[in-house]
Short mmCIF file of C-alpha atoms in Angstrom, two decimals:
data_model
loop_
_atom_site.label_atom_id
_atom_site.label_comp_id
_atom_site.label_asym_id
_atom_site.label_seq_id
_atom_site.Cartn_x
_atom_site.Cartn_y
_atom_site.Cartn_z
CA MET A 257 93.36 -202.22 -53.24
CA SER A 258 95.02 -202.08 -49.92
CA LYS A 259 94.44 -205.95 -49.59
CA GLY A 260 97.46 -207.86 -50.70
CA LEU A 261 99.20 -204.76 -51.99
CA LYS A 262 103.00 -205.82 -52.31
CA VAL A 263 105.76 -203.10 -52.84
CA ILE A 264 109.34 -203.49 -53.31
CA LEU A 265 111.56 -200.54 -52.76
CA SER A 266 115.30 -200.25 -53.95
CA GLY A 267 117.88 -197.60 -53.39
CA GLY A 268 120.89 -197.22 -51.06
CA GLY A 269 124.61 -196.63 -50.79
CA THR A 270 123.93 -192.99 -49.01
CA GLY A 271 121.37 -191.53 -46.62
CA GLY A 272 120.10 -189.47 -49.57
CA HIS A 273 118.84 -192.65 -51.23
CA ILE A 274 117.80 -194.69 -48.10
CA TYR A 275 115.72 -192.13 -46.32
CA PRO A 276 113.41 -191.06 -49.11
CA ALA A 277 112.71 -194.84 -49.69
CA ILE A 278 111.68 -195.37 -45.97
CA ALA A 279 109.64 -192.14 -46.12
CA ILE A 280 107.58 -193.40 -49.17
CA ALA A 281 107.24 -196.78 -47.34
CA ASN A 282 105.89 -195.18 -44.23
CA GLU A 283 103.38 -193.18 -45.94
CA LEU A 284 102.17 -196.13 -47.99
CA SER A 285 101.92 -198.10 -44.73
CA ASP A 286 99.77 -195.48 -43.30
CA ARG A 287 97.40 -195.72 -46.37
CA TYR A 288 97.27 -199.39 -46.72
CA PRO A 289 97.98 -201.05 -43.15
CA ASP A 290 97.78 -204.47 -44.86
CA ALA A 291 100.39 -203.92 -47.43
CA SER A 292 103.71 -205.91 -47.54
CA PHE A 293 106.97 -204.39 -48.16
CA LEU A 294 110.45 -205.45 -49.14
CA PHE A 295 113.61 -203.39 -49.51
CA VAL A 296 116.39 -204.55 -51.82
CA GLY A 297 119.78 -202.97 -51.35
CA ALA A 298 123.36 -203.49 -51.47
CA LYS A 299 125.40 -205.76 -49.24
CA ASP A 300 127.63 -204.19 -46.88
CA ARG A 301 125.99 -200.82 -47.41
CA MET A 302 124.42 -198.42 -44.66
CA GLU A 303 120.80 -199.59 -45.91
CA MET A 304 121.43 -202.85 -44.38
CA GLN A 305 121.30 -201.32 -41.01
CA LYS A 306 119.02 -198.37 -41.44
CA VAL A 307 116.11 -200.19 -43.14
CA PRO A 308 115.70 -202.96 -40.41
CA GLN A 309 115.98 -199.92 -37.81
CA ALA A 310 113.04 -198.37 -39.58
CA GLY A 311 111.07 -201.91 -39.18
CA TYR A 312 111.33 -203.26 -42.66
CA GLU A 313 112.73 -206.46 -44.15
CA ILE A 314 115.88 -205.86 -46.59
CA ILE A 315 117.58 -208.24 -48.92
CA GLY A 316 121.22 -207.39 -50.14
CA LEU A 317 122.63 -207.88 -53.72
CA TRP A 318 126.36 -208.29 -54.53
CA ILE A 319 126.54 -204.96 -56.41
CA SER A 320 128.79 -201.78 -56.04
CA GLY A 321 129.34 -198.70 -58.18
CA ILE A 322 132.00 -198.28 -60.79
CA GLN A 323 135.02 -196.48 -59.65
CA ARG A 324 136.74 -193.66 -61.35
CA LYS A 325 139.95 -195.66 -61.33
CA LEU A 326 140.94 -199.16 -62.21
CA THR A 327 140.23 -201.35 -58.94
CA LEU A 328 139.45 -204.87 -58.14
CA SER A 329 135.85 -203.86 -57.73
CA ASN A 330 135.77 -202.54 -61.18
CA LEU A 331 137.05 -205.72 -62.76
CA LEU A 332 134.46 -207.51 -60.72
CA PHE A 333 131.61 -205.20 -61.90
CA PRO A 334 130.30 -207.35 -64.93
CA LEU A 335 130.12 -210.37 -62.68
CA LYS A 336 128.47 -208.41 -59.85
CA LEU A 337 125.98 -207.13 -62.44
CA ILE A 338 125.05 -210.45 -63.78
CA SER A 339 124.86 -212.12 -60.26
CA SER A 340 122.51 -209.13 -59.14
CA LEU A 341 120.21 -209.53 -62.12
CA TRP A 342 119.82 -213.06 -61.52
CA ARG A 343 119.04 -212.59 -57.86
CA SER A 344 116.61 -209.71 -58.73
CA ARG A 345 114.63 -212.18 -61.06
CA ARG A 346 114.37 -214.56 -57.99
CA ILE A 347 113.30 -211.87 -55.71
CA ILE A 348 110.73 -210.38 -57.92
CA LYS A 349 109.40 -213.94 -58.95
CA LYS A 350 109.05 -214.70 -55.25
CA PHE A 351 107.51 -211.56 -53.80
CA ASP A 352 105.39 -210.84 -56.90
CA PRO A 353 105.12 -206.97 -56.29
CA ASP A 354 102.37 -204.80 -57.61
CA VAL A 355 104.70 -201.75 -57.93
CA VAL A 356 108.60 -201.29 -57.57
CA ILE A 357 110.00 -198.10 -56.57
CA GLY A 358 113.67 -196.96 -57.07
CA THR A 359 115.32 -194.16 -55.11
CA GLY A 360 118.64 -194.14 -56.76
CA GLY A 361 122.08 -195.49 -56.13
CA PHE A 362 123.62 -198.67 -57.89
CA ALA A 363 121.58 -201.03 -55.69
CA SER A 364 118.24 -200.14 -57.37
CA GLY A 365 119.81 -200.79 -61.00
CA PRO A 366 119.48 -204.48 -61.50
CA LEU A 367 116.13 -204.84 -59.41
CA LEU A 368 114.42 -201.94 -61.32
CA LYS A 369 115.89 -203.22 -64.62
CA VAL A 370 114.20 -206.79 -64.22
CA ALA A 371 110.80 -205.07 -62.94
CA GLY A 372 110.73 -202.96 -66.15
CA SER A 373 111.32 -206.09 -68.35
CA LYS A 374 108.63 -207.76 -66.62
CA LYS A 375 106.27 -204.88 -67.20
CA ILE A 376 105.70 -204.55 -63.55
CA PRO A 377 104.75 -200.87 -62.95
CA THR A 378 108.03 -198.99 -61.78
CA VAL A 379 108.46 -195.35 -60.28
CA LEU A 380 111.76 -193.50 -59.99
CA GLN A 381 112.46 -191.02 -57.44
CA GLU A 382 115.53 -188.62 -58.39
CA GLN A 383 116.65 -186.38 -55.71
CA ASN A 384 119.26 -184.48 -57.45
CA SER A 385 119.32 -181.78 -60.18
CA PHE A 386 121.91 -184.03 -62.11
CA PRO A 387 120.66 -187.51 -61.89
CA GLY A 388 122.92 -190.51 -61.37
CA ILE A 389 123.88 -193.16 -63.96
CA THR A 390 121.49 -195.55 -62.50
CA ASN A 391 118.39 -193.44 -62.82
CA LYS A 392 119.46 -192.32 -66.18
CA TRP A 393 119.91 -196.03 -67.35
CA LEU A 394 116.38 -196.99 -65.95
CA ALA A 395 114.48 -194.12 -67.18
CA LYS A 396 113.32 -195.43 -70.41
CA GLU A 397 111.53 -198.25 -68.88
CA ALA A 398 110.13 -196.56 -65.73
CA ASN A 399 106.42 -195.56 -65.92
CA LYS A 400 106.90 -192.31 -63.61
CA ILE A 401 109.82 -190.30 -62.61
CA CYS A 402 109.35 -187.96 -59.67
CA VAL A 403 111.94 -185.25 -59.42
CA ALA A 404 112.85 -182.36 -57.25
CA TYR A 405 114.02 -179.73 -59.79
CA ASP A 406 112.85 -178.04 -63.00
CA GLY A 407 114.54 -178.81 -66.26
CA MET A 408 114.87 -182.55 -65.77
CA ASP A 409 113.58 -183.24 -69.36
CA ARG A 410 117.29 -182.70 -70.19
CA PHE A 411 117.90 -186.16 -68.83
CA PHE A 412 114.46 -188.05 -68.77
CA PRO A 413 111.46 -188.46 -70.94
CA LYS A 414 109.34 -185.52 -70.52
CA ASP A 415 106.03 -187.26 -70.43
CA LYS A 416 107.14 -189.30 -67.44
CA ILE A 417 108.15 -186.29 -65.32
CA ILE A 418 106.14 -185.24 -62.22
CA LYS A 419 107.81 -182.59 -59.96
CA THR A 420 107.08 -183.59 -56.42
CA GLY A 421 110.22 -182.58 -54.65
CA ASN A 422 112.09 -184.82 -52.19
CA PRO A 423 110.95 -186.37 -49.02
CA VAL A 424 111.91 -184.81 -45.74
CA ARG A 425 111.39 -185.17 -41.94
CA GLN A 426 107.99 -184.26 -41.06
CA ASP A 427 109.04 -182.47 -37.68
CA LEU A 428 111.02 -179.82 -39.85
CA LEU A 429 107.80 -178.40 -41.17
CA LYS A 430 107.08 -176.42 -38.13
CA ILE A 431 110.27 -175.23 -36.48
CA ASP A 432 109.12 -171.58 -36.20
CA GLY A 433 107.71 -171.95 -32.68
CA LYS A 434 110.61 -174.00 -31.40
CA ARG A 435 113.30 -171.53 -31.04
CA GLU A 436 113.22 -171.03 -27.24
CA LYS A 437 113.36 -175.08 -26.66
CA ALA A 438 116.16 -175.14 -29.11
CA LEU A 439 118.13 -172.61 -27.38
CA SER A 440 117.42 -174.41 -24.20
CA LYS A 441 118.42 -177.75 -25.43
CA TYR A 442 121.69 -176.50 -26.94
CA ASN A 443 122.42 -174.23 -23.92
CA LEU A 444 122.78 -171.06 -26.29
CA GLY A 445 122.60 -167.31 -25.65
CA PRO A 446 119.51 -165.66 -27.06
CA ASN A 447 121.44 -162.43 -27.74
CA LYS A 448 124.19 -164.19 -29.96
CA LYS A 449 123.86 -165.36 -33.45
CA THR A 450 124.29 -169.14 -33.91
CA VAL A 451 125.80 -170.68 -36.84
CA LEU A 452 124.89 -174.39 -37.55
CA VAL A 453 127.68 -176.59 -39.38
CA LEU A 454 126.62 -179.66 -41.24
CA GLY A 455 128.87 -182.00 -43.09
CA GLY A 456 126.49 -185.25 -43.38
CA SER A 457 126.38 -188.09 -41.03
CA LEU A 458 130.03 -189.29 -41.66
CA GLY A 459 131.56 -185.70 -41.61
CA ALA A 460 133.07 -183.65 -44.32
CA ARG A 461 136.87 -183.21 -43.92
CA ARG A 462 137.39 -179.79 -45.79
CA ILE A 463 134.56 -178.27 -44.01
CA ASN A 464 135.83 -179.47 -40.46
CA GLN A 465 139.22 -178.09 -41.39
CA LEU A 466 137.60 -174.98 -42.48
CA ILE A 467 135.92 -174.64 -39.07
CA GLU A 468 138.90 -175.43 -36.96
CA LYS A 469 140.84 -172.77 -38.79
CA GLU A 470 138.11 -170.12 -38.41
CA LEU A 471 137.30 -170.60 -34.72
CA ASP A 472 139.02 -167.45 -33.46
CA PHE A 473 137.04 -165.43 -36.35
CA PHE A 474 133.66 -166.85 -35.18
CA ASP A 475 134.54 -165.75 -31.65
CA GLN A 476 135.61 -162.22 -32.84
CA GLN A 477 132.20 -162.08 -34.48
CA GLN A 478 130.47 -162.96 -31.37
CA VAL A 479 128.94 -166.12 -33.10
CA GLN A 480 127.86 -169.37 -31.27
CA VAL A 481 128.58 -172.57 -33.36
CA ILE A 482 126.86 -175.94 -33.39
CA TRP A 483 129.38 -178.03 -35.20
CA GLN A 484 128.25 -181.29 -36.31
CA CYS A 485 131.54 -183.01 -37.69
CA GLY A 486 130.64 -186.56 -38.35
CA LYS A 487 131.23 -189.89 -37.05
CA LEU A 488 134.71 -190.02 -38.71
CA TYR A 489 136.01 -186.91 -37.26
CA TYR A 490 134.62 -186.61 -33.83
CA SER A 491 137.55 -188.00 -32.00
CA GLU A 492 139.88 -185.42 -34.03
CA TYR A 493 137.59 -182.41 -33.06
CA LYS A 494 135.88 -183.11 -29.82
CA LYS A 495 138.67 -181.37 -28.08
CA TYR A 496 137.03 -178.01 -29.05
CA ASP A 497 133.66 -178.63 -27.40
CA SER A 498 132.68 -176.03 -24.82
CA GLN A 499 135.57 -173.67 -26.09
CA ASN A 500 134.58 -169.96 -27.16
CA SER A 501 130.79 -170.82 -27.55
CA VAL A 502 131.43 -174.04 -29.64
CA GLN A 503 129.72 -177.33 -29.50
CA VAL A 504 131.04 -180.29 -31.33
CA HIS A 505 128.62 -183.20 -32.29
CA GLN A 506 129.24 -186.57 -33.71
CA PHE A 507 125.73 -186.16 -34.96
CA LEU A 508 122.61 -184.34 -34.16
CA ASP A 509 119.59 -186.40 -32.67
CA THR A 510 117.09 -183.62 -32.81
CA MET A 511 117.70 -181.87 -36.30
CA ASP A 512 114.44 -179.71 -36.08
CA LEU A 513 115.81 -177.91 -32.87
CA ALA A 514 119.27 -177.57 -34.43
CA TYR A 515 117.45 -175.78 -37.29
CA ALA A 516 115.33 -173.81 -35.00
CA ALA A 517 118.36 -172.56 -33.27
CA ALA A 518 120.22 -171.68 -36.24
CA ASP A 519 120.61 -168.02 -37.58
CA ILE A 520 123.00 -169.02 -40.46
CA ILE A 521 123.67 -172.55 -41.85
CA ILE A 522 126.83 -173.94 -43.47
CA SER A 523 126.05 -177.14 -45.14
CA ARG A 524 127.19 -179.63 -47.95
CA ALA A 525 124.63 -179.94 -50.85
CA GLY A 526 123.36 -183.36 -50.86
CA ALA A 527 119.93 -183.66 -52.15
CA SER A 528 118.16 -184.38 -48.92
CA SER A 529 120.11 -181.48 -47.25
CA VAL A 530 119.05 -179.09 -49.98
CA SER A 531 115.29 -180.10 -49.66
CA GLU A 532 115.25 -179.75 -45.84
CA LEU A 533 116.97 -176.45 -46.08
CA CYS A 534 114.30 -175.02 -48.46
CA ILE A 535 111.71 -175.87 -45.89
CA VAL A 536 113.61 -174.66 -43.01
CA ALA A 537 114.24 -171.42 -44.87
CA LYS A 538 117.28 -170.06 -42.93
CA PRO A 539 120.18 -168.26 -44.76
CA VAL A 540 122.58 -170.85 -46.08
CA LEU A 541 126.12 -171.19 -47.29
CA PHE A 542 126.60 -174.26 -49.23
CA ILE A 543 130.09 -175.99 -49.61
CA PRO A 544 129.53 -178.71 -51.83
CA SER A 545 131.51 -181.70 -52.02
CA PRO A 546 133.60 -182.03 -55.34
CA ASN A 547 134.10 -185.80 -54.55
CA VAL A 548 130.50 -187.08 -55.63
CA ALA A 549 129.40 -188.64 -59.01
CA GLU A 550 128.83 -185.97 -61.81
CA ASP A 551 129.77 -183.18 -59.13
CA HIS A 552 125.85 -183.27 -58.40
CA GLN A 553 126.39 -181.40 -55.17
CA THR A 554 127.54 -178.39 -56.91
CA LYS A 555 124.83 -178.54 -59.43
CA ASN A 556 122.42 -178.89 -56.57
CA ALA A 557 123.66 -175.78 -54.89
CA GLN A 558 123.82 -173.73 -58.10
CA ALA A 559 120.10 -174.56 -58.78
CA ILE A 560 119.32 -172.80 -55.45
CA VAL A 561 122.03 -169.94 -55.93
CA ASN A 562 120.32 -169.07 -59.45
CA LYS A 563 117.26 -168.31 -57.76
CA LYS A 564 119.14 -166.06 -55.21
CA GLY A 565 118.15 -168.44 -52.40
CA ALA A 566 121.82 -169.28 -51.03
CA LYS A 567 125.48 -168.48 -51.34
CA MET A 568 128.00 -171.18 -52.26
CA LEU A 569 131.63 -171.42 -52.15
CA LYS A 570 133.64 -174.27 -53.71
CA GLU A 571 136.14 -175.93 -51.56
CA VAL A 572 138.88 -174.17 -53.68
CA GLU A 573 137.53 -170.75 -52.81
CA LEU A 574 137.47 -171.13 -49.06
CA GLU A 575 140.87 -169.86 -48.18
CA SER A 576 140.20 -166.60 -50.31
CA ALA A 577 136.70 -165.85 -49.91
CA PHE A 578 135.01 -167.60 -46.80
CA LYS A 579 135.61 -164.82 -44.25
CA ASN A 580 134.24 -162.18 -46.58
CA THR A 581 131.16 -164.21 -47.65
CA PHE A 582 130.38 -165.32 -44.05
CA SER A 583 130.70 -161.56 -42.80
CA GLU A 584 128.56 -160.26 -45.53
CA ILE A 585 125.66 -162.38 -44.59
CA LEU A 586 126.08 -162.13 -40.89
CA SER A 587 126.10 -158.43 -41.06
CA SER A 588 123.31 -157.83 -43.32
CA VAL A 589 119.55 -158.32 -42.17
CA LYS A 590 118.56 -157.66 -45.86
CA ILE A 591 120.76 -160.27 -47.38
CA GLN A 592 119.46 -162.56 -44.58
CA LYS A 593 115.83 -162.04 -45.37
CA GLN A 594 116.53 -162.23 -49.01
CA LEU A 595 118.19 -165.60 -48.66
CA SER A 596 115.38 -166.86 -46.47
CA ASP A 597 112.52 -165.64 -48.67
CA ASN A 598 113.93 -166.92 -51.75
CA ILE A 599 114.93 -170.33 -50.71
CA LYS A 600 111.38 -170.85 -49.05
CA GLU A 601 109.73 -170.30 -52.34
CA LEU A 602 111.64 -173.44 -53.74
CA ALA A 603 110.25 -175.66 -50.72
CA LEU A 604 108.09 -178.56 -51.73
CA PRO A 605 106.85 -179.67 -48.24
CA ASN A 606 104.30 -182.19 -49.31
CA ALA A 607 106.70 -184.30 -51.42
CA THR A 608 106.29 -187.66 -49.85
CA SER A 609 102.57 -187.45 -50.05
CA ASP A 610 102.79 -186.32 -53.73
CA ILE A 611 104.99 -189.20 -54.61
CA VAL A 612 102.48 -191.66 -53.05
CA ASN A 613 99.70 -190.02 -54.81
CA GLU A 614 101.42 -190.70 -58.00
CA ILE A 615 102.23 -194.26 -56.94
CA GLU A 616 98.62 -194.73 -56.23
CA LYS A 617 97.55 -193.49 -59.79
CA LEU A 618 99.95 -196.05 -61.37
CA ILE A 619 98.57 -198.90 -59.23
CA LYS A 620 94.89 -198.06 -60.06
CA GLN A 621 95.69 -198.08 -63.70
#
């Protein structure tokens, strides 16, 4: 089967859609060294840089999501959709794939729709507990839908669903033995608790505002802070670097060591982050972004909170509840252990392999 195997992967807009697609391609490439891969994304979005950096070819479609307000982009959407469907037909005819894999985001809509209409085997990978518009639109024609949460038959045909989890970085599977190396890397004191703050690669304005406001509070609590403030905000917050046991980073290039160093993690609740944090199994305080489609970050976090695997504060609750909630976690070994044990129960560390197993079964059929 490996000889001549051709695979198209489509998804993008955010890292949460791009990195799972790359992980799936890497696993397929390991199993089938002769396979050919083509990615299809949206022009001018981050996949156009990230995918080539990972060593794969990508073609960009003229497509964008629908905004919540009247914009020129919305007015152009019908034209963009028609253009992208036409381009997708040409791409599929020329590449002639054996299977097409969609990881979500508007970029995957036209490509997967055309593949389904041509009866080419298609697999969807849905990272969130509340699926986006694109995957719900594509579900009827998809052959298999790989999900990360229970109860997804509310949105997708039950007979197509396989619970696999989300692909995560493999170096996160064994962080337990890396603590000393992590403390050395980040020059941290071994006798102080460390809080790791994650707002995503671009950053999260509200989380950054919170951390800036509470720096004295962290100092009073004798807590060390690794603060990943993001690309958009680094120039604003770098002035706090090396003050009162605080480190400010634009991004973290050794996430396994950052996780290994952490005692408590404050994080957004994007699907990839949630999946990683389940495997890392440290006490987590989620502050979900309210500015994403269908408020899916809140739903992702709530799914973990419902299992007593994390704490969550909405942005509107930060002023009144952050200090008490954080202090409660910091001061109680019992709560820390409960959160760690419960979130670990939700981990699905073999997600990438399990997804590719399902793709293999489909191809063999």
